[in-house]
Tab-separated table of C-alpha atoms in Angstrom:
chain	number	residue	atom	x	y	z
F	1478	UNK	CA	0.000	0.000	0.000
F	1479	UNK	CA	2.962	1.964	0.259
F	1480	UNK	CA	2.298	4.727	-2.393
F	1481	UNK	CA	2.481	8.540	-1.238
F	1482	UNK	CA	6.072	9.591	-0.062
F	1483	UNK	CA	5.891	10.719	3.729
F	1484	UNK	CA	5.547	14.161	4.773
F	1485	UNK	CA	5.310	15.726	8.406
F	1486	UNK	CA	3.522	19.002	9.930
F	1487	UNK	CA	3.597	20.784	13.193
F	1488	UNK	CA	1.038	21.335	15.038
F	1489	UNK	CA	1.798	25.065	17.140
F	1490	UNK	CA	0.081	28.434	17.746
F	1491	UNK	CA	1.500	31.588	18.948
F	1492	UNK	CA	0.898	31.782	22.390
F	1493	UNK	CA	4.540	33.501	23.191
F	1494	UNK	CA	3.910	36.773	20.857
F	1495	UNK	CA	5.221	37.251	17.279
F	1496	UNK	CA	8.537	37.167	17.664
F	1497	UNK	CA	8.447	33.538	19.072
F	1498	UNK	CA	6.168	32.518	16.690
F	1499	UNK	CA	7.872	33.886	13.484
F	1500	UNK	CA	10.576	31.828	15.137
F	1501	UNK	CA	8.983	28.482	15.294
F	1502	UNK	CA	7.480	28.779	11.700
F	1503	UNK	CA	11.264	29.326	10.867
F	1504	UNK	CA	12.390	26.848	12.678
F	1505	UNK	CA	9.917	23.997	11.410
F	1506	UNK	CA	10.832	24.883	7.498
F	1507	UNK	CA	14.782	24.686	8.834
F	1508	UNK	CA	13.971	20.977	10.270
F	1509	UNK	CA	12.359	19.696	7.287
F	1510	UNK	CA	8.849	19.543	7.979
F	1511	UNK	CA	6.188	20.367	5.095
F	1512	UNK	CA	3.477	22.278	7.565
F	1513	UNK	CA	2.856	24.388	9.991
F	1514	UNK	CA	-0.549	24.093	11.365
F	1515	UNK	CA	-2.697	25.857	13.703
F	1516	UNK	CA	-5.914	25.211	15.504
F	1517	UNK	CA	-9.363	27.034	15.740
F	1518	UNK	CA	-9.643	28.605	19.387
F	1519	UNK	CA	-10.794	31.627	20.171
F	1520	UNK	CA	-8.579	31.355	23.524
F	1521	UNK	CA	-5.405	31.959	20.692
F	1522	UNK	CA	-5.003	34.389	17.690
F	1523	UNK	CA	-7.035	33.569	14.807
F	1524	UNK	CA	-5.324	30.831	12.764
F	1525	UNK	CA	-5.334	32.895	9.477
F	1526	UNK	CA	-3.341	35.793	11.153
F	1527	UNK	CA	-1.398	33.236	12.590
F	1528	UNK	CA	-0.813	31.545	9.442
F	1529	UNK	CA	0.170	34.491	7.079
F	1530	UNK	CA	2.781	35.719	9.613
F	1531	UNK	CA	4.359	32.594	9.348
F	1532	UNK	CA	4.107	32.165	5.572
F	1533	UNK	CA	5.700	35.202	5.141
F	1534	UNK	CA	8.799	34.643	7.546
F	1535	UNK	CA	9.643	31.209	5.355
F	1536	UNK	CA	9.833	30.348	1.062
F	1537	UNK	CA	8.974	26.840	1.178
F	1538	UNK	CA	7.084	25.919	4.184
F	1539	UNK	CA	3.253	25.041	3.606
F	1540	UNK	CA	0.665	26.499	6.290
F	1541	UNK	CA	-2.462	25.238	7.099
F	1542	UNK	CA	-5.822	25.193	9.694
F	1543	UNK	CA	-5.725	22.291	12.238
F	1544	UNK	CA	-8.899	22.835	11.967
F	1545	UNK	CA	-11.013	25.471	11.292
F	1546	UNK	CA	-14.114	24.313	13.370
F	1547	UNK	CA	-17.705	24.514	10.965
F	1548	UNK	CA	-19.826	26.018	14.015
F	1549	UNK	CA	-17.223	29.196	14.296
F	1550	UNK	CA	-17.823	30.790	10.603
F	1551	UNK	CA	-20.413	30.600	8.342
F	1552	UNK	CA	-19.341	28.276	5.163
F	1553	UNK	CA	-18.820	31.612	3.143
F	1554	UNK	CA	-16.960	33.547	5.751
F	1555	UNK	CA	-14.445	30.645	6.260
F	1556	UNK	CA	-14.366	30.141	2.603
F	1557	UNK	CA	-13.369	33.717	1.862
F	1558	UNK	CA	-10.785	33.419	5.016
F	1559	UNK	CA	-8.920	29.990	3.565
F	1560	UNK	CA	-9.263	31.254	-0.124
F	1561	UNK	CA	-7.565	34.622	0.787
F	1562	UNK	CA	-4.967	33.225	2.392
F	1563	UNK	CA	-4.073	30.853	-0.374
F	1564	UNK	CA	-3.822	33.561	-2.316
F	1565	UNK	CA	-1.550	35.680	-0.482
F	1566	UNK	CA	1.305	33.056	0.067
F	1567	UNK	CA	1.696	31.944	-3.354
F	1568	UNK	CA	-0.862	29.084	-3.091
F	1569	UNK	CA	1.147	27.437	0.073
F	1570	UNK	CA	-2.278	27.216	2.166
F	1571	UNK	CA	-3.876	24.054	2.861
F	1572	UNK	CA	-7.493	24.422	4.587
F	1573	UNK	CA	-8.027	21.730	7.244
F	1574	UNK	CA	-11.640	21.897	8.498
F	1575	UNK	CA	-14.026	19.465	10.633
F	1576	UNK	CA	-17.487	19.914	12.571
F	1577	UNK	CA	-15.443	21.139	15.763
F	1578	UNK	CA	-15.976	19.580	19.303
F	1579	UNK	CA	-18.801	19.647	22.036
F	1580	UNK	CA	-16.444	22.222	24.046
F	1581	UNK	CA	-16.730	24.523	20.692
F	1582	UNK	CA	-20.459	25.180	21.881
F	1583	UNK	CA	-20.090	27.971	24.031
F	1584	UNK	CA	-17.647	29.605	21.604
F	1585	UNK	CA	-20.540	29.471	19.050
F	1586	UNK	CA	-22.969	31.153	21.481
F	1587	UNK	CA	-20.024	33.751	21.877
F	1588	UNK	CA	-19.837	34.248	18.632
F	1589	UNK	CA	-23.701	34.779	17.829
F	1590	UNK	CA	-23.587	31.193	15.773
F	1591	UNK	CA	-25.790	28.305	16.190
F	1592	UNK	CA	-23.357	25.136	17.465
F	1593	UNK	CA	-25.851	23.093	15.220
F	1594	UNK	CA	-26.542	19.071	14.993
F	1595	UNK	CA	-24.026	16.708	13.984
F	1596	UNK	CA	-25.455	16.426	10.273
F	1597	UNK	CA	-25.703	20.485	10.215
F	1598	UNK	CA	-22.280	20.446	11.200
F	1599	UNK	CA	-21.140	18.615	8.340
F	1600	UNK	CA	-22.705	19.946	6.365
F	1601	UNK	CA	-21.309	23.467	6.531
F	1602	UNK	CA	-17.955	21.328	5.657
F	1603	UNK	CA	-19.762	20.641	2.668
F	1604	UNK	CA	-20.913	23.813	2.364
F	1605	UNK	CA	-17.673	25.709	2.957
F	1606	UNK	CA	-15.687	23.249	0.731
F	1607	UNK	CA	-18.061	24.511	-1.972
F	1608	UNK	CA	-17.801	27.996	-1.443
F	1609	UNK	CA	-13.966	27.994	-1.481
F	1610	UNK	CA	-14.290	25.324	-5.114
F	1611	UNK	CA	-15.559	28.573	-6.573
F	1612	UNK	CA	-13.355	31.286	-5.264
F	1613	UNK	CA	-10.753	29.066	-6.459
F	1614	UNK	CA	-11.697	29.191	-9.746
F	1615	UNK	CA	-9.128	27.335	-11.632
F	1616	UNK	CA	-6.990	27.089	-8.660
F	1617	UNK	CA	-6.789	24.713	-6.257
F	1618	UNK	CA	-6.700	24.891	-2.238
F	1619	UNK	CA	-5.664	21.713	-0.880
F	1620	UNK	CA	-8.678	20.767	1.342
F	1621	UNK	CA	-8.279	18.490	4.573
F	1622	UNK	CA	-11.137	17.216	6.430
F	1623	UNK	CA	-10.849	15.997	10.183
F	1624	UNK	CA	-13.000	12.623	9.684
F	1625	UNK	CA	-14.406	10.720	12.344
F	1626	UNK	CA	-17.473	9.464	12.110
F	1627	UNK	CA	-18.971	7.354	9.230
F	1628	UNK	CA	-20.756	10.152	7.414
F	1629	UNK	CA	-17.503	12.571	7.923
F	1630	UNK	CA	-15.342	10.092	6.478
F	1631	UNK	CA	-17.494	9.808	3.757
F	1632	UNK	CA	-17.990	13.140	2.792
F	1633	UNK	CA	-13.828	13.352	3.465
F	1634	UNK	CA	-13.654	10.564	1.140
F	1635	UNK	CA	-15.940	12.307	-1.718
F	1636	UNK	CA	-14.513	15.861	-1.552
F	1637	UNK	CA	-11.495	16.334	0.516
F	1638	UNK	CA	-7.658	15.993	-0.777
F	1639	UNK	CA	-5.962	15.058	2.438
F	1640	UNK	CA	-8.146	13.067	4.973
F	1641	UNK	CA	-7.208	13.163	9.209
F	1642	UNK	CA	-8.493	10.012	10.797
F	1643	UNK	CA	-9.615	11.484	13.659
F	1644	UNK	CA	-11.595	8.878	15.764
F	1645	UNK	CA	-11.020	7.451	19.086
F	1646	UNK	CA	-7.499	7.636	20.424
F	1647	UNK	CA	-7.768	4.383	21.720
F	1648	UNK	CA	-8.788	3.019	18.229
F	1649	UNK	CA	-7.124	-0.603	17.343
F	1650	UNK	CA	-4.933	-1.067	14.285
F	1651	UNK	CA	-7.472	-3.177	12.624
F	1652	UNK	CA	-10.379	-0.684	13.122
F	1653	UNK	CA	-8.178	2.087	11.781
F	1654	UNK	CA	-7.230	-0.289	8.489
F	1655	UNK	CA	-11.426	-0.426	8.462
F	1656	UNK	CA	-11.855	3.790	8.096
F	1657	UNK	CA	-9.185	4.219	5.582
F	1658	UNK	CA	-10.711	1.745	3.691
F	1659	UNK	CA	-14.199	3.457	4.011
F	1660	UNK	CA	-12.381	6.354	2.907
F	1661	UNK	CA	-10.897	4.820	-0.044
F	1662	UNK	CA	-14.188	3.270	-1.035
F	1663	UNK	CA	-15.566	6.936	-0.666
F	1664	UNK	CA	-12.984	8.166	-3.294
F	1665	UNK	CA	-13.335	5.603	-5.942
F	1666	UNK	CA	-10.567	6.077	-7.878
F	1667	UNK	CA	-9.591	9.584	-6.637
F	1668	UNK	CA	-6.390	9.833	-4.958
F	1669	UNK	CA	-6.248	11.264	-0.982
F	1670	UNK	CA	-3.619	11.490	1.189
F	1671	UNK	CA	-4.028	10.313	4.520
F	1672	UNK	CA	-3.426	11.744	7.969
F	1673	UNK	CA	-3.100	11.153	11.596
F	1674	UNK	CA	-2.005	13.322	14.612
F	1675	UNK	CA	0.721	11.501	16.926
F	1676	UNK	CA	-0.221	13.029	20.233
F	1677	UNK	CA	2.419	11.685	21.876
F	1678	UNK	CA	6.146	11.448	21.137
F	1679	UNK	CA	7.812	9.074	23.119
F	1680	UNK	CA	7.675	8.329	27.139
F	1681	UNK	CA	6.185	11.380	28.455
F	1682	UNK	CA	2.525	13.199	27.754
F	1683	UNK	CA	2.836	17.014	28.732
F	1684	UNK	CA	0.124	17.950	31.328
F	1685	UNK	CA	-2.260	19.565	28.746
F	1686	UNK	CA	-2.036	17.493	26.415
F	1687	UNK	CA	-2.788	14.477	28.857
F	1688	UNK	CA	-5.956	16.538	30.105
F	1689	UNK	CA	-6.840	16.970	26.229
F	1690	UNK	CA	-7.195	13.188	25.215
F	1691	UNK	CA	-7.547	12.315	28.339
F	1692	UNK	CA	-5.867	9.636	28.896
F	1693	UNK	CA	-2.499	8.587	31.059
F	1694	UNK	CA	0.767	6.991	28.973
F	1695	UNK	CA	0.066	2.926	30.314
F	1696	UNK	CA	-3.772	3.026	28.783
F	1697	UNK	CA	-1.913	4.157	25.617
F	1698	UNK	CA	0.559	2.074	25.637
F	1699	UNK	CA	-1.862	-0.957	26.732
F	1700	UNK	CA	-4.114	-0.066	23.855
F	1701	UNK	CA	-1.550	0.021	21.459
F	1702	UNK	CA	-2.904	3.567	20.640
F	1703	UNK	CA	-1.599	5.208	16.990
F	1704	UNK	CA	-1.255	8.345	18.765
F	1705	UNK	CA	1.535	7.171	20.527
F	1706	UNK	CA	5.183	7.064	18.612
F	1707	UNK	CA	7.501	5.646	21.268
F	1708	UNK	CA	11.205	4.594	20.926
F	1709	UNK	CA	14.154	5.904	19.308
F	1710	UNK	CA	14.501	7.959	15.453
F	1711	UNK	CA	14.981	4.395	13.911
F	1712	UNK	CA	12.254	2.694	15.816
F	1713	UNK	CA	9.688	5.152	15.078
F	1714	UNK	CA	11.151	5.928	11.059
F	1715	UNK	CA	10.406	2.150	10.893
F	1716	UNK	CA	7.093	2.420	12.620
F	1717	UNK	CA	5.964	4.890	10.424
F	1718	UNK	CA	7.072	2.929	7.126
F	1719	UNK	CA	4.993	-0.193	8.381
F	1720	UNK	CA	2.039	1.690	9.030
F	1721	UNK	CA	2.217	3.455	5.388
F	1722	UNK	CA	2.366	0.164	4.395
F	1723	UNK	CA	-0.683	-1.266	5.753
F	1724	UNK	CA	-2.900	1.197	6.655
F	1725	UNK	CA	-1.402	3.921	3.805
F	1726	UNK	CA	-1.776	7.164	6.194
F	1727	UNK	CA	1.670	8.652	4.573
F	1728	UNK	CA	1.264	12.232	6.142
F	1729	UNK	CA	1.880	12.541	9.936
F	1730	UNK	CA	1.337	16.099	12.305
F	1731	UNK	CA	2.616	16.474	15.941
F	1732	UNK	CA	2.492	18.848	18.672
F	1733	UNK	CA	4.653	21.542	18.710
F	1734	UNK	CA	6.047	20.370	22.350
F	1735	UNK	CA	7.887	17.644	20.125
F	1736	UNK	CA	8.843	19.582	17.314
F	1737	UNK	CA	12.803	19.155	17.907
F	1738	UNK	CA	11.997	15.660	19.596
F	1739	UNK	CA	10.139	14.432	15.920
F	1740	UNK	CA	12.970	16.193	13.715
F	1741	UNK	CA	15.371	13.385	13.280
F	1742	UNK	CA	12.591	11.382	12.378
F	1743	UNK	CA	11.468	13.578	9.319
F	1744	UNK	CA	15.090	13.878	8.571
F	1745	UNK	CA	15.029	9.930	7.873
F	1746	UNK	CA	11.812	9.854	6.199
F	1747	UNK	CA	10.554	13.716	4.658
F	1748	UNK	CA	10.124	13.307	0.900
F	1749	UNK	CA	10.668	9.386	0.592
C-alpha cells in the first residue's frame, strides 16, 4: 500500500507573541517539515493571522488550519478566510476543516452562531468546501477534512484531498485499516492522502495534552494507541514505514512540544 512519499507538519500556535512565533514557523521549514498548522480557538489568535505571519517569515514551508471548526464561521466567511490566504502566500495554504468539538459550543454562542446538529455540522464542511471550489476558480486549495465518524469520512472521502483520521485515540490497528478503507471506497478512484495526529512522542505526555485526550501513557501504551510514537529515530522511522504500508496514512502532524523531539525522524523519512 505503500504509495504517497511521507511528509510531516507541526502542530503550534502563537501563544509567546510574534517574535516567538515567526521563530517556530522558521524553525519547522529549517527541520524539514512540510506544515505548519494551527488550531481554531478563540482562547489563541485567529489561525489565518497566525498563518500568514508565518508564511511570510519562510519560502517553502506550507501552512495550514488544524482545523477550522464549521460552528465558528459561516461556510462563506471561512471560505473567503482559507481562499484569501491561499492567495496571499503563493498558493502554500492548505485548509483543514471538521465539525469542531462539544467544548466549541459555548464559543458558538459567543460568537452569535448556532453550534448546530451533527449532520448540520457537516454539512457546513460541505458547504464551505463549496464555497472555497468557486473562489478558487481554476486554482486549487488543498482541502483536509478531520474525519471521524462514518458520514464525515465519507464526505472526506468524496470531496477532501488530504483526509485526518480522527476517531477514538484508543482506536485498534485493525479498526483504523477499516476507516481508511471506508475512505478509499468513498474516493473511488480519486487519490487522498491520509493523515493522523501523533499526540504523543515518546515516554512522556505534557500535562495539557494528557488533560486533552484524556488519557495517562500505560492506557496508551496498553491499547496500542496510533497516537503514541515511542522509541528511538529508527524505531519510530520504521514504525511509520509499516504503518504506510498497511494502513497507507503517509502524512503525519505532531504537537509543537515535540517539534525538535520528531525532527530526526522527518530527517530519515521527509520526501521518501
Amino acid at each position: 500500500m505503500a504509495g504517497k512519499t511521507f511528509r510531516f507538519g507541526v502542530v503550534a500556535a502563537p501563544q509567546e507573541g510574534g517574535a516567538k512565533w515567526r521563530e517556530t514557523a522558521r524553525r519547522a521549514e529549517d527541520l524539514g517539515y512540510s506544515t505548519l498548522l494551527s488550531p481554531d480557538n478563540l482562547h489563541l489568535p485567529t489561525p489565518t493571522a497566525s498563518l500568514a505571519v508565518a508564511a511570510a517569515v519562510t519560502t517553502e514551508l506550507r501552512v495550514g488550519t488544524f482545523v477550522f471548526a464549521s460552528p465558528l464561521r459561516t461556510p462563506r466567511a471561512a471560505a473567503w478566510e482559507a481562499h484569501s490566504l491561499s492567495v496571499l502566500t503563493d498558493r502554500r495554504f492548505e485548509m483543514g476543516i471538521g465539525t469542531g468539538i462539544p467544548l466549541m459550543r459555548e464559543a458558538a454562542a459567543e460568537l452569535g452562531l448556532p453550534y448546530g446538529t451533527g449532520p448540520e455540522r457537516l454539512a457546513q464542511v460541505s458547504d464551505t468546501i463549496s464555497h472555497l471550489r468557486r473562489l478558487d476558480g481554476d486554482e486549487h486549495t488543498p482541502v483536509m477534512v478531520a474525519a471521524g465518524g462514518p458520514k464525515a469520512r465519507r464526505l472526506a472521502g468524496e470531496r477532501a484531498d488530504v483526509v485526518t483520521l480522527a476517531h477514538s485515540i484508543l482506536a485498534s490497528q485493525a479498526e483504523t485499516a477499516e476507516y481508511a478503507a471506508e475512505i478509499r471506497a468513498a474516493a473511488g478512484g480519486r487519490e487522498v492522502e491520509l493523515a493522523m495526529n501523533i499526540f504523543v512522542v515518546g515516554e512522556e505526555i505534557p500535562p495539557w495534552i494528557r488533560t486533552f485526550i484524556g488519557h495517562d501513557i500505560e492506557t496508551l501504551i496498553e491499547h496500542d494507541s496510533l497516537t503514541l510514537l515511542r522509541g528511538g529515530p529508527a524505531a519510530m522511522a520504521e514504525e511509520l514505514q509499516r504503518r504506510r504500508e498497511e494502513l497507507g496514512v503517509s502524512y503525519y502532524s505532531v504537537n509543537g512540544a515535540f517539534l525538535e523531539d520528531f525532527a530526526p525522524v522527518v530527517a530519515r523519512l521527509g520526501g521518501r
